[in-house]
Structure formats: structure tokens, C-alpha cells
Amino acid sequence: MKLLHAMLRVRDPEATLRFLRVLGIRETRRFDQPAGRFTLIYCSDGRTPFEIELTHNWDREDNYATGDAFGHIAVGVGDIYAACEELMGLGATVARPPRDGAMAFVKTPDGISIELLNMGASGPVPAKWLAMPNTGTW
């Protein structure tokens, strides 16, 4: 067996793709399905075979319920502070700031939790992150 992909339903594919690009994840292929009125967008970091499948249902305008069974997707980043700053610049919520320099949780435009794990040297934690409170569950 081989782990292939995880699927996320999204309201605004372009906003989610901008978010994922900050994490080094890029669109690899896209399939529009006019008969079913949905689009499938596959994304990868290019280093592993695992993909994230974004499903956009064209006629769906309300928010999807995230549900409590799904936890998060983990992504390794080279500089956790820079990644959080860039994602915040896109309007992302930092639900658990990188107070230890090793881990943070951010929310996609659809409220899906992404765990960021620092793969680079963390150095001292900037005061900004030590003072920032948690903003809900992750």
C-alpha cells in the first residue's frame, strides 16, 4: 500500500493555493468536471509523492464544517517565524504561535489546521511570538 493524498474541500481555491505556496506546496494538476460542477486541484511539495487534493464545488457558497475528527496536516518549514509572518500577511490566523521556535498552528482560508514544524535553526524566540495568545483550537 502507498499513502496517496488527503482531500480538503475549499470555497476559494486561489486563496488556498496562495496559502499553500507560502509552505512550498504548488499545484501540480487540475481537473474541471463541468458535469459534476466541481474542480479537483492536486498539490505537492515536489519532494514526496504525497499530495493534497483540493476539491472546489462550484455552487457551494456556505462554509464547510471542519468536524472534530479531522486534526491537521503537518508541514516542515525552513523558518517558522518567516512562514507565520507571510501567512499572517495573507490574512491567515496563527492559532498557536511559534513560542518555542519549533512548532506553530495556522488556519487555512477555510479554517483547516496546518501544523508548522521548524526544520531550520530556530535561534532565540522573538518577543512578538512570546506575547501572542492562542486563538482557539488547533
C-alpha positions as a LaTeX table, in Angstrom:
\begin{tabular}{lrrr}
\hline
Residue & $x$ (\AA) & $y$ (\AA) & $z$ (\AA) \\
\hline
Met1 & 0.00 & 0.00 & 0.00 \\
Lys2 & 1.01 & 3.60 & $-0.54$ \\
Leu3 & $-0.35$ & 6.78 & 1.01 \\
Leu4 & $-1.57$ & 8.91 & $-1.92$ \\
His5 & $-3.33$ & 12.10 & $-0.85$ \\
Ala6 & $-5.56$ & 13.93 & 1.61 \\
Met7 & $-8.60$ & 15.80 & 0.29 \\
Leu8 & $-9.72$ & 19.20 & 1.55 \\
Arg9 & $-12.92$ & 20.93 & 0.45 \\
Val10 & $-12.31$ & 24.62 & $-0.22$ \\
Arg11 & $-14.54$ & 27.60 & $-1.02$ \\
Asp12 & $-11.87$ & 29.74 & $-2.69$ \\
Pro13 & $-9.21$ & 27.62 & $-4.42$ \\
Glu14 & $-6.98$ & 30.58 & $-5.31$ \\
Ala15 & $-6.84$ & 31.80 & $-1.69$ \\
Thr16 & $-5.93$ & 28.29 & $-0.55$ \\
Leu17 & $-3.28$ & 27.96 & $-3.26$ \\
Arg18 & $-1.70$ & 31.28 & $-2.17$ \\
Phe19 & $-1.62$ & 29.94 & 1.41 \\
Leu20 & $-0.04$ & 26.63 & 0.33 \\
Arg21 & 2.60 & 28.37 & $-1.84$ \\
Val22 & 4.00 & 30.02 & 1.30 \\
Leu23 & 4.62 & 26.47 & 2.57 \\
Gly24 & 6.35 & 25.37 & $-0.63$ \\
Ile25 & 3.33 & 23.42 & $-1.87$ \\
Arg26 & 2.37 & 24.00 & $-5.51$ \\
Glu27 & $-0.46$ & 23.00 & $-7.81$ \\
Thr28 & 0.60 & 20.04 & $-9.97$ \\
Arg29 & $-2.58$ & 19.36 & $-11.94$ \\
Arg30 & $-6.19$ & 20.43 & $-12.16$ \\
Phe31 & $-9.33$ & 18.71 & $-13.41$ \\
Asp32 & $-12.51$ & 20.67 & $-14.06$ \\
Gln33 & $-15.61$ & 18.48 & $-14.02$ \\
Pro34 & $-18.41$ & 20.56 & $-15.63$ \\
Ala35 & $-20.98$ & 17.76 & $-15.45$ \\
Gly36 & $-20.47$ & 17.43 & $-11.70$ \\
Arg37 & $-19.81$ & 21.16 & $-11.23$ \\
Phe38 & $-16.57$ & 20.72 & $-9.30$ \\
Thr39 & $-12.81$ & 21.10 & $-9.72$ \\
Leu40 & $-10.06$ & 18.87 & $-8.33$ \\
Ile41 & $-6.67$ & 20.51 & $-7.78$ \\
Tyr42 & $-3.71$ & 18.37 & $-6.77$ \\
Cys43 & $-0.81$ & 19.96 & $-4.90$ \\
Ser44 & 2.62 & 18.70 & $-3.87$ \\
Asp45 & 5.88 & 19.88 & $-2.38$ \\
Gly46 & 7.72 & 18.14 & $-5.25$ \\
Arg47 & 9.90 & 16.13 & $-2.88$ \\
Thr48 & 7.47 & 13.49 & $-1.71$ \\
Pro49 & 4.80 & 11.55 & $-3.62$ \\
Phe50 & 2.10 & 12.59 & $-1.11$ \\
Glu51 & $-0.38$ & 15.16 & $-2.38$ \\
Ile52 & $-3.14$ & 17.39 & $-1.08$ \\
Glu53 & $-6.28$ & 17.31 & $-3.21$ \\
Leu54 & $-8.34$ & 20.49 & $-3.09$ \\
Thr55 & $-11.97$ & 19.97 & $-4.07$ \\
His56 & $-13.94$ & 23.04 & $-5.10$ \\
Asn57 & $-17.69$ & 22.55 & $-5.54$ \\
Trp58 & $-18.70$ & 25.37 & $-7.87$ \\
Asp59 & $-22.16$ & 26.03 & $-6.45$ \\
Arg60 & $-21.23$ & 25.83 & $-2.77$ \\
Glu61 & $-21.03$ & 29.25 & $-1.14$ \\
Asp62 & $-21.51$ & 28.47 & 2.55 \\
Asn63 & $-18.74$ & 27.35 & 4.87 \\
Tyr64 & $-17.89$ & 23.69 & 5.30 \\
Ala65 & $-17.99$ & 22.31 & 8.81 \\
Thr66 & $-14.46$ & 21.23 & 9.70 \\
Gly67 & $-15.64$ & 18.49 & 12.06 \\
Asp68 & $-13.86$ & 17.30 & 15.16 \\
Ala69 & $-12.50$ & 14.03 & 13.79 \\
Phe70 & $-10.02$ & 15.73 & 11.43 \\
Gly71 & $-6.94$ & 17.07 & 13.19 \\
His72 & $-4.38$ & 18.78 & 10.98 \\
Ile73 & $-1.80$ & 18.46 & 8.21 \\
Ala74 & 1.84 & 18.89 & 9.25 \\
Val75 & 4.31 & 20.81 & 7.05 \\
Gly76 & 8.03 & 21.30 & 7.67 \\
Val77 & 9.28 & 24.86 & 7.04 \\
Gly78 & 12.79 & 26.32 & 6.92 \\
Asp79 & 11.98 & 29.38 & 9.05 \\
Ile80 & 8.88 & 29.10 & 11.21 \\
Tyr81 & 8.81 & 32.81 & 12.06 \\
Ala82 & 9.03 & 33.93 & 8.42 \\
Ala83 & 6.35 & 31.40 & 7.40 \\
Cys84 & 3.97 & 32.65 & 10.11 \\
Glu85 & 4.62 & 36.29 & 9.15 \\
Glu86 & 3.97 & 35.63 & 5.46 \\
Leu87 & 0.80 & 33.65 & 6.18 \\
Met88 & $-0.46$ & 36.38 & 8.51 \\
Gly89 & 0.15 & 38.82 & 5.66 \\
Leu90 & $-2.33$ & 36.76 & 3.62 \\
Gly91 & $-4.87$ & 37.02 & 6.44 \\
Ala92 & $-4.21$ & 33.61 & 7.97 \\
Thr93 & $-4.89$ & 33.04 & 11.65 \\
Val94 & $-2.00$ & 31.87 & 13.81 \\
Ala95 & $-3.92$ & 29.68 & 16.26 \\
Arg96 & $-0.84$ & 28.64 & 18.24 \\
Pro97 & 2.17 & 30.97 & 17.83 \\
Pro98 & 5.71 & 29.58 & 17.50 \\
Arg99 & 6.61 & 30.38 & 21.10 \\
Asp100 & 9.18 & 27.58 & 21.28 \\
Gly101 & 10.65 & 28.15 & 17.80 \\
Ala102 & 9.76 & 24.59 & 16.87 \\
Met103 & 6.01 & 24.41 & 16.24 \\
Ala104 & 3.04 & 26.58 & 15.36 \\
Phe105 & $-0.51$ & 26.04 & 14.12 \\
Val106 & $-2.08$ & 28.21 & 11.42 \\
Lys107 & $-5.50$ & 28.08 & 9.78 \\
Thr108 & $-6.11$ & 27.97 & 6.02 \\
Pro109 & $-8.68$ & 30.34 & 4.49 \\
Asp110 & $-11.26$ & 27.59 & 5.15 \\
Gly111 & $-10.23$ & 27.18 & 8.81 \\
Ile112 & $-8.27$ & 23.93 & 8.39 \\
Ser113 & $-5.40$ & 23.48 & 10.85 \\
Ile114 & $-1.87$ & 23.25 & 9.50 \\
Glu115 & 0.90 & 22.37 & 11.93 \\
Leu116 & 4.17 & 24.08 & 11.03 \\
Leu117 & 7.30 & 22.30 & 12.21 \\
Asn118 & 10.56 & 24.24 & 12.03 \\
Met119 & 13.15 & 22.34 & 10.01 \\
Gly120 & 15.82 & 25.06 & 10.28 \\
Ala121 & 17.74 & 26.60 & 13.16 \\
Ser122 & 15.29 & 28.46 & 15.37 \\
Gly123 & 17.51 & 30.83 & 17.33 \\
Pro124 & 16.02 & 32.98 & 20.09 \\
Val125 & 12.24 & 33.39 & 20.06 \\
Pro126 & 11.25 & 36.96 & 19.12 \\
Ala127 & 9.23 & 38.73 & 21.84 \\
Lys128 & 6.30 & 39.19 & 19.44 \\
Trp129 & 5.62 & 35.45 & 19.46 \\
Leu130 & 6.04 & 35.06 & 23.21 \\
Ala131 & 3.35 & 37.70 & 23.82 \\
Met132 & 0.87 & 36.43 & 21.20 \\
Pro133 & $-2.01$ & 34.41 & 22.71 \\
Asn134 & $-3.51$ & 31.23 & 21.33 \\
Thr135 & $-6.61$ & 31.95 & 19.22 \\
Gly136 & $-8.80$ & 28.92 & 19.64 \\
Thr137 & $-8.32$ & 25.27 & 18.92 \\
Trp138 & $-5.83$ & 23.75 & 16.57 \\
\hline
\end{tabular}
